[in-house]
mmCIF file of the C-alpha atoms, coordinates in Angstrom:
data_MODEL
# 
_entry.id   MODEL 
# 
loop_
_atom_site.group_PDB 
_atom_site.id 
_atom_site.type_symbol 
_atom_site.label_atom_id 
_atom_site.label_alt_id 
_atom_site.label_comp_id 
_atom_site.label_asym_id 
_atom_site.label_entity_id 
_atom_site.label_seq_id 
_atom_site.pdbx_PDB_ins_code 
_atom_site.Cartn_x 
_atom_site.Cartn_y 
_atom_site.Cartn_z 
_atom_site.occupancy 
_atom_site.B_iso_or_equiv 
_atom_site.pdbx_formal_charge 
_atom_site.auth_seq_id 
_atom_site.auth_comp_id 
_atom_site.auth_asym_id 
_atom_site.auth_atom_id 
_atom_site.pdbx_PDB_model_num 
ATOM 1   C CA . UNK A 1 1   ? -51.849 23.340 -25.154 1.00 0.00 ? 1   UNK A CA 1 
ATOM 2   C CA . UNK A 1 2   ? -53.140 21.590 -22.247 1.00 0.00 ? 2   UNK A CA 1 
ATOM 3   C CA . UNK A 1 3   ? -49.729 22.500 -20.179 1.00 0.00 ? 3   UNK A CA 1 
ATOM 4   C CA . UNK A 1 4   ? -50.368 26.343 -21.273 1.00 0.00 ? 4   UNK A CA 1 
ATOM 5   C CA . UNK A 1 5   ? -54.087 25.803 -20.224 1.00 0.00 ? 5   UNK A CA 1 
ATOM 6   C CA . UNK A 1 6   ? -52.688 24.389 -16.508 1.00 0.00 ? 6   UNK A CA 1 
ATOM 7   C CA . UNK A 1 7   ? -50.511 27.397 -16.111 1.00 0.00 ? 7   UNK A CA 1 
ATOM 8   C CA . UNK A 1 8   ? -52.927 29.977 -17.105 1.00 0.00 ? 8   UNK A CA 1 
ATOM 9   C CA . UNK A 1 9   ? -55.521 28.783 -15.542 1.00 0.00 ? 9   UNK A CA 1 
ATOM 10  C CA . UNK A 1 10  ? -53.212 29.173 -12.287 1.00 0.00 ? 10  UNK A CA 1 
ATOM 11  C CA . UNK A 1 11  ? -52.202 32.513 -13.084 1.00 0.00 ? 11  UNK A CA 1 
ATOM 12  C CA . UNK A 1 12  ? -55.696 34.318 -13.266 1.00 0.00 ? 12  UNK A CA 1 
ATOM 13  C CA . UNK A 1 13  ? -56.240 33.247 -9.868  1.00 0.00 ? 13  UNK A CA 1 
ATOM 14  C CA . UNK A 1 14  ? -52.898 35.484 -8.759  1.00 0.00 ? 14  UNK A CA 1 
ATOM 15  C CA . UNK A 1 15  ? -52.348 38.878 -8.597  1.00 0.00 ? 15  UNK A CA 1 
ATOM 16  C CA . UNK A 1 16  ? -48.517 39.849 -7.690  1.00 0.00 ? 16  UNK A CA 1 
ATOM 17  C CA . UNK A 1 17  ? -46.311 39.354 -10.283 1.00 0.00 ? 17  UNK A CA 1 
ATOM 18  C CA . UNK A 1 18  ? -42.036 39.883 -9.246  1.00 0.00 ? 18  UNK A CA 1 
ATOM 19  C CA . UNK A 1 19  ? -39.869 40.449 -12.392 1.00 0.00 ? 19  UNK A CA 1 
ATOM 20  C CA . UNK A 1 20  ? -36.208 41.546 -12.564 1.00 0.00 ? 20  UNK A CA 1 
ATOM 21  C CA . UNK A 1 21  ? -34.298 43.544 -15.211 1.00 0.00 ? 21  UNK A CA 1 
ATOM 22  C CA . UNK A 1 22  ? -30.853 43.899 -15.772 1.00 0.00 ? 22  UNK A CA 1 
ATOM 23  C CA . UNK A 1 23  ? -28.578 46.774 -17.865 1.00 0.00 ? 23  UNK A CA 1 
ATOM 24  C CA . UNK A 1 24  ? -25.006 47.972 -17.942 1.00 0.00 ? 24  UNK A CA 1 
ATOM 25  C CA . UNK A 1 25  ? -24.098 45.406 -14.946 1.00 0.00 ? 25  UNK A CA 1 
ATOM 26  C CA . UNK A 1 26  ? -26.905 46.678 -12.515 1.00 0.00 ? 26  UNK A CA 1 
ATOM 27  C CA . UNK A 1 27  ? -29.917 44.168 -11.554 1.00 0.00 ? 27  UNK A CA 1 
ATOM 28  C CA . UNK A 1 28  ? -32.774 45.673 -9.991  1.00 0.00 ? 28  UNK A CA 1 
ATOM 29  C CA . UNK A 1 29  ? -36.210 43.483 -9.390  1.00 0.00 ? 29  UNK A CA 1 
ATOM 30  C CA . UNK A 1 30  ? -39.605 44.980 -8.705  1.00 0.00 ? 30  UNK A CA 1 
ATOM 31  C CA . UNK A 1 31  ? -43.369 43.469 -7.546  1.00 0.00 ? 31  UNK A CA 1 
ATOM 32  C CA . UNK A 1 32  ? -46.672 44.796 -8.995  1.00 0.00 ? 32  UNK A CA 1 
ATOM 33  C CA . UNK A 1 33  ? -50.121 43.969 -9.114  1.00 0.00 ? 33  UNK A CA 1 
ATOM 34  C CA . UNK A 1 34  ? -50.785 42.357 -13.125 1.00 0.00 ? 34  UNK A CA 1 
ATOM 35  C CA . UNK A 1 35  ? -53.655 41.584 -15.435 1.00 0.00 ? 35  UNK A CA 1 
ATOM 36  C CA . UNK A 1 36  ? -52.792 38.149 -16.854 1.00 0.00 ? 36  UNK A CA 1 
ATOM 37  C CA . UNK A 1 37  ? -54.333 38.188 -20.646 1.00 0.00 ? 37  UNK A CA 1 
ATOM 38  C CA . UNK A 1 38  ? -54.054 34.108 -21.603 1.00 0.00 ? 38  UNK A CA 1 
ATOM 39  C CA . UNK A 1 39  ? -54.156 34.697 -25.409 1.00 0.00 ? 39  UNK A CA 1 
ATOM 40  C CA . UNK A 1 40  ? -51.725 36.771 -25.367 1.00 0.00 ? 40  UNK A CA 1 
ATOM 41  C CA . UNK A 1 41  ? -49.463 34.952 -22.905 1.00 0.00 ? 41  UNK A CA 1 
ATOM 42  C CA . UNK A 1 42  ? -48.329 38.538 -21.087 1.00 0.00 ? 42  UNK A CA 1 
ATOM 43  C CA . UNK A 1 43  ? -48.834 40.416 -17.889 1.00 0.00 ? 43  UNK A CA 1 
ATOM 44  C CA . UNK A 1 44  ? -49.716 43.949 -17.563 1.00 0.00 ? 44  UNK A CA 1 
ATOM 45  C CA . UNK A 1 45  ? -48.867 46.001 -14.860 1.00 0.00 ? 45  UNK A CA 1 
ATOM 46  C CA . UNK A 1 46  ? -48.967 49.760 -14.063 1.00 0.00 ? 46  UNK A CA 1 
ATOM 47  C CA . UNK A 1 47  ? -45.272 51.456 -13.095 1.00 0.00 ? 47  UNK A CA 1 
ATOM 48  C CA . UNK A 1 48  ? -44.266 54.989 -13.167 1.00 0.00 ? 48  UNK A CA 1 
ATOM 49  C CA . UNK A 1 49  ? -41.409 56.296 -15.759 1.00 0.00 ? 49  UNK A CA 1 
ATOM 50  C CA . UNK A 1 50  ? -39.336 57.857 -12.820 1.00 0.00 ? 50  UNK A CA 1 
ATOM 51  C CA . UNK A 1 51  ? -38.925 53.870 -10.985 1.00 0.00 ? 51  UNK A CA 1 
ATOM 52  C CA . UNK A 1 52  ? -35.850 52.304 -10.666 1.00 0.00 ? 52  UNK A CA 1 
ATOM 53  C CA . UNK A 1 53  ? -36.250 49.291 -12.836 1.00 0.00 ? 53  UNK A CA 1 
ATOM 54  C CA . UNK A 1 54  ? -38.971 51.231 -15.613 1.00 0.00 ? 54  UNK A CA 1 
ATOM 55  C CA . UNK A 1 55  ? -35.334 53.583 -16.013 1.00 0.00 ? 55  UNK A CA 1 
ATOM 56  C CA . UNK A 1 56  ? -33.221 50.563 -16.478 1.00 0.00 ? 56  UNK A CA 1 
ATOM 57  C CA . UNK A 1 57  ? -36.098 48.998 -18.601 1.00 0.00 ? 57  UNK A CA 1 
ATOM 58  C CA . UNK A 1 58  ? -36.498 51.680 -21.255 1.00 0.00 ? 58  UNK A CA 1 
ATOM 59  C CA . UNK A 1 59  ? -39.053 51.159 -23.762 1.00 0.00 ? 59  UNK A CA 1 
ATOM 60  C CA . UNK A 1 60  ? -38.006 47.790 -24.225 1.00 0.00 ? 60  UNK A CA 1 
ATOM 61  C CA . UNK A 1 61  ? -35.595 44.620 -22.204 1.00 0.00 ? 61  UNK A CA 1 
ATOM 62  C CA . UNK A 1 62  ? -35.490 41.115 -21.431 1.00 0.00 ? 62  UNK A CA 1 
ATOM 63  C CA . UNK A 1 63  ? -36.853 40.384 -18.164 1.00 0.00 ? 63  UNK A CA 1 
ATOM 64  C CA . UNK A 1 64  ? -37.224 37.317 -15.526 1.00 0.00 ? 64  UNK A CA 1 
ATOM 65  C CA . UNK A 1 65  ? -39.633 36.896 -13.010 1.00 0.00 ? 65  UNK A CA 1 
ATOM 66  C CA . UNK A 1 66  ? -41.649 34.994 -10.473 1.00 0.00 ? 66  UNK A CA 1 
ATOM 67  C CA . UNK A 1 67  ? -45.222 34.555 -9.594  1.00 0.00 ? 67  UNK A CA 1 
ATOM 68  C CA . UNK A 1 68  ? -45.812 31.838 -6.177  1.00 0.00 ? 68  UNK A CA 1 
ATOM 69  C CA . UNK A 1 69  ? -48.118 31.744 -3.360  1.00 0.00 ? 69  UNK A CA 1 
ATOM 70  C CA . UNK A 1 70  ? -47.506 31.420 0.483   1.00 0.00 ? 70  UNK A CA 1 
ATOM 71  C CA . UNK A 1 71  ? -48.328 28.113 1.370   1.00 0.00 ? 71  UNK A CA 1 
ATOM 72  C CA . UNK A 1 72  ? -46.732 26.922 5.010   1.00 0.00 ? 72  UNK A CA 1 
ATOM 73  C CA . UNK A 1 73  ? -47.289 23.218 3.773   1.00 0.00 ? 73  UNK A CA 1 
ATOM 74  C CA . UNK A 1 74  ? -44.242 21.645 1.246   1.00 0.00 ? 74  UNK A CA 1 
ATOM 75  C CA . UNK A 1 75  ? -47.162 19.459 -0.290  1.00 0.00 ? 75  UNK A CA 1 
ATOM 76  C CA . UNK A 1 76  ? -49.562 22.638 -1.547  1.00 0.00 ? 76  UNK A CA 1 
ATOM 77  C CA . UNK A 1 77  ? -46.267 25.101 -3.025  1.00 0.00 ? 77  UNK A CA 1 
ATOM 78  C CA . UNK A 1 78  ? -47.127 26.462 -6.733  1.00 0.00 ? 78  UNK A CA 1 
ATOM 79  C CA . UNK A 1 79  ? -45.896 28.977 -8.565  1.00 0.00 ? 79  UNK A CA 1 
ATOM 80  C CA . UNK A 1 80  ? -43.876 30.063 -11.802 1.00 0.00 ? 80  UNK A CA 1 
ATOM 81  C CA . UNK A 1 81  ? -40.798 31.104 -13.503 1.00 0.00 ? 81  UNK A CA 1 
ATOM 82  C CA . UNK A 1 82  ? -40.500 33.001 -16.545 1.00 0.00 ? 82  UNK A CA 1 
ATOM 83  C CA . UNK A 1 83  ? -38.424 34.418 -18.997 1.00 0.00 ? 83  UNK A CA 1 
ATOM 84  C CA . UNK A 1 84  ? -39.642 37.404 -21.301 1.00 0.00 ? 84  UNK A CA 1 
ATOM 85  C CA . UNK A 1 85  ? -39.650 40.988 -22.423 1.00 0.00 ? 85  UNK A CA 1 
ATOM 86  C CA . UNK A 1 86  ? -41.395 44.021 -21.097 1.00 0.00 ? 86  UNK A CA 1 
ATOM 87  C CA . UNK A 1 87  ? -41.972 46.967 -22.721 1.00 0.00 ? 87  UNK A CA 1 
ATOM 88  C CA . UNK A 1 88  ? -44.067 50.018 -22.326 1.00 0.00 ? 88  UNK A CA 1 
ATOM 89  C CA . UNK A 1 89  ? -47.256 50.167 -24.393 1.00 0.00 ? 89  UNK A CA 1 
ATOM 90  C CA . UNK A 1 90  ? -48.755 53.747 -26.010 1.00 0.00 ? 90  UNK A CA 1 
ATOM 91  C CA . UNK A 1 91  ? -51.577 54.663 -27.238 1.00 0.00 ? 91  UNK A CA 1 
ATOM 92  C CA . UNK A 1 92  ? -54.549 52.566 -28.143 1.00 0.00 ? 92  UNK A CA 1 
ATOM 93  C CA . UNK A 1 93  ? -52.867 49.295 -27.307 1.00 0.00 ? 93  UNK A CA 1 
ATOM 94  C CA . UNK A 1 94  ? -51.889 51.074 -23.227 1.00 0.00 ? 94  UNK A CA 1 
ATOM 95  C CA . UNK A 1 95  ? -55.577 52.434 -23.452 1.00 0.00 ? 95  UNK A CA 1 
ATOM 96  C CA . UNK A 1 96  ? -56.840 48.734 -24.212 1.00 0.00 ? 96  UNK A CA 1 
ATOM 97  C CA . UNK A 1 97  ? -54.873 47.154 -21.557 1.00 0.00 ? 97  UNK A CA 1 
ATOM 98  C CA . UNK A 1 98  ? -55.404 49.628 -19.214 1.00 0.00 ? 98  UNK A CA 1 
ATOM 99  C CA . UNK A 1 99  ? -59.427 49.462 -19.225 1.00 0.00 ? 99  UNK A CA 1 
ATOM 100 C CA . UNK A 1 100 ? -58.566 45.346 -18.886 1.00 0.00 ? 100 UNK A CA 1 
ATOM 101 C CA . UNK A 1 101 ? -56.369 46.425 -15.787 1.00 0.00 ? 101 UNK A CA 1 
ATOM 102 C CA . UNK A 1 102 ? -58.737 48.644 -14.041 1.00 0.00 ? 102 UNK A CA 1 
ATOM 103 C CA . UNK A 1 103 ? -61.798 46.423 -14.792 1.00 0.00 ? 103 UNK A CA 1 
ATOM 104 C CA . UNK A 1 104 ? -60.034 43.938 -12.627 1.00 0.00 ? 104 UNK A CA 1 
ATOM 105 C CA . UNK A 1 105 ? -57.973 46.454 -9.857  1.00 0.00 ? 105 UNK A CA 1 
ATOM 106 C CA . UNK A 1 106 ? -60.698 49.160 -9.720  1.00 0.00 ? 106 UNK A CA 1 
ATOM 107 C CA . UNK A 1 107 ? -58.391 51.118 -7.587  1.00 0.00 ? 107 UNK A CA 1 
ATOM 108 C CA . UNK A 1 108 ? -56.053 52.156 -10.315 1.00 0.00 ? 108 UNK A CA 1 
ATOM 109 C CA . UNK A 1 109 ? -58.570 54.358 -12.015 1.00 0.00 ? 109 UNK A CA 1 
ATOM 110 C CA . UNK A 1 110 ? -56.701 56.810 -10.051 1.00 0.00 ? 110 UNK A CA 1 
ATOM 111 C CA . UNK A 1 111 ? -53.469 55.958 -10.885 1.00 0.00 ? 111 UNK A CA 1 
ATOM 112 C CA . UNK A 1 112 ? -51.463 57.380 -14.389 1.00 0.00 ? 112 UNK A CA 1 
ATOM 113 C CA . UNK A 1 113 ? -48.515 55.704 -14.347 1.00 0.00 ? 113 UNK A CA 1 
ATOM 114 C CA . UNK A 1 114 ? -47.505 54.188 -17.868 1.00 0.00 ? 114 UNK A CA 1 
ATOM 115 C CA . UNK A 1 115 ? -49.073 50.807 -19.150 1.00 0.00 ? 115 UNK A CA 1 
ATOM 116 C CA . UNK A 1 116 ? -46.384 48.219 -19.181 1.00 0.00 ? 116 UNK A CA 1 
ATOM 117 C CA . UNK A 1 117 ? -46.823 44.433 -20.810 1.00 0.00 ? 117 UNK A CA 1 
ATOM 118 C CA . UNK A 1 118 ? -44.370 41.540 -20.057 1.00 0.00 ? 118 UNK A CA 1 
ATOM 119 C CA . UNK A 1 119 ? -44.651 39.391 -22.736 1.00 0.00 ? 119 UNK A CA 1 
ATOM 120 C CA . UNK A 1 120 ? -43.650 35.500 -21.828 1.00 0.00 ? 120 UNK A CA 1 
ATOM 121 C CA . UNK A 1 121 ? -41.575 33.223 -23.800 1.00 0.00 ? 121 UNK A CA 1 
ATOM 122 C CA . UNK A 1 122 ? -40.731 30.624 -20.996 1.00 0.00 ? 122 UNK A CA 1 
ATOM 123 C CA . UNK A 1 123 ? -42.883 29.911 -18.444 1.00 0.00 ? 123 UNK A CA 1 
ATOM 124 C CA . UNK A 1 124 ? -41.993 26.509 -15.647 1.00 0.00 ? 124 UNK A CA 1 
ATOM 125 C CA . UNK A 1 125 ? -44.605 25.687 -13.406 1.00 0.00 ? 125 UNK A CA 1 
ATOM 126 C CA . UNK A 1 126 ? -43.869 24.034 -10.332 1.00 0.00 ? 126 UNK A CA 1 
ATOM 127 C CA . UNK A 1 127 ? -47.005 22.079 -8.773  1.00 0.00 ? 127 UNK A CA 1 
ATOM 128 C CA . UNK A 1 128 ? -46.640 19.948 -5.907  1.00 0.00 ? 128 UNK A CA 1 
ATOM 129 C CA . UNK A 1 129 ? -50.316 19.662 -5.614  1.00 0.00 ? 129 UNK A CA 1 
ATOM 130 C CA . UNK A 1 130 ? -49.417 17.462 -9.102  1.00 0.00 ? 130 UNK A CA 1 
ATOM 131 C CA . UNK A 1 131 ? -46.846 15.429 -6.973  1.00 0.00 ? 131 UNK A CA 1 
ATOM 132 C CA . UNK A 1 132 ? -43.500 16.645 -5.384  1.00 0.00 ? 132 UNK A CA 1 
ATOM 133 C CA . UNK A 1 133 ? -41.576 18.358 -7.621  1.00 0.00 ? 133 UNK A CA 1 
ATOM 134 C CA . UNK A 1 134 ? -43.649 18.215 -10.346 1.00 0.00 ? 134 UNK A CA 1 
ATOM 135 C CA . UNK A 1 135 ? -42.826 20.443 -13.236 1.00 0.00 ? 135 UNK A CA 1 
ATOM 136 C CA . UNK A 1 136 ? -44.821 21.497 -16.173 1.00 0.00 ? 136 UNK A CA 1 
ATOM 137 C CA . UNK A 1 137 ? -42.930 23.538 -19.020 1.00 0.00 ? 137 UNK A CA 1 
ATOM 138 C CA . UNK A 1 138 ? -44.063 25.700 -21.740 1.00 0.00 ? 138 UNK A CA 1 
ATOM 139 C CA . UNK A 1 139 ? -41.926 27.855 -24.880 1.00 0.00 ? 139 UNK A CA 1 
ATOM 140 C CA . UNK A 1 140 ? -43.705 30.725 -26.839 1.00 0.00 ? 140 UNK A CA 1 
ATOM 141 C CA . UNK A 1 141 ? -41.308 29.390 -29.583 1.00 0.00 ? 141 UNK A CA 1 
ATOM 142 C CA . UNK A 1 142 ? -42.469 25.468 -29.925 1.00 0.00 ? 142 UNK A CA 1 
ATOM 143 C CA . UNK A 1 143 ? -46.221 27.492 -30.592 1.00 0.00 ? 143 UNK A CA 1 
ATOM 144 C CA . UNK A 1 144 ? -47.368 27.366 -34.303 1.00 0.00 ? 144 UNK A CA 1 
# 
């Protein structure tokens, strides 16, 4: 748990999540502010239907993203890899993640666009801050 702990603890301090979908031999990748919900081990972001890769997502696909910072020094570069599945929530569950959203990005209290979460079930951490090239690992499937 300690490796989740690292990870998460890195990820509430973000806020730009990149994930990429793929269907019928078309990849398309998009960027999004996300709420980060640590029991859960998922990202929610807000996306309109009409978007490029909500269309290609559908109500449900396997996704892979990034989340990493802009450091200009080697020596301070963190960030993560994951592999998961987004789908689009409805009703109470998209009402209960959206109040979690807004309560942290104000701003989208104006926006309607459809409640999306991004469950994880790989996440790598790379964190040089840990030592060059140090990696940390974690598998929603080795949880009990």
């Amino acid at each position: 748990m300690e490796t989740l702990a690292a990870i998460s603890c890195w990820l509430a301090k973000q806020h730009v999540v990149t994930w990429c979908v793929h269907r019928e031999g078309d990849l398309w990748c998009a960027n999004a502010f996300y709420y980060y919900d640590p029991e859960r081990v998922a990202f929610y972001v807000l996306s309109e239907d009409k978007t490029r890769h909500a269309q290609m997502s559908g109500p449900i696909a396997p996704v892979a993203g990034t989340i990493n910072g802009q450091p200009k020094n080697v020596a301070l570069i963190r960030g993560v890899q994951f592999k998961g599945e987004i789908r689009r929530l409805e009703g109470e569950e998209s009402d209960a993640m959206r109040k979690r959203y807004t309560r942290r990005f104000p701003m989208a209290l104006a926006m309607s666009a459809p409640v999306w979460e991004i469950r994880l079930d790989e996440l790598k951490f790379t964190d040089n801050t840990l030592g060059f090239g140090k990696k940390l690992h974690w598998l929603r499937s080795e949880q009990a």
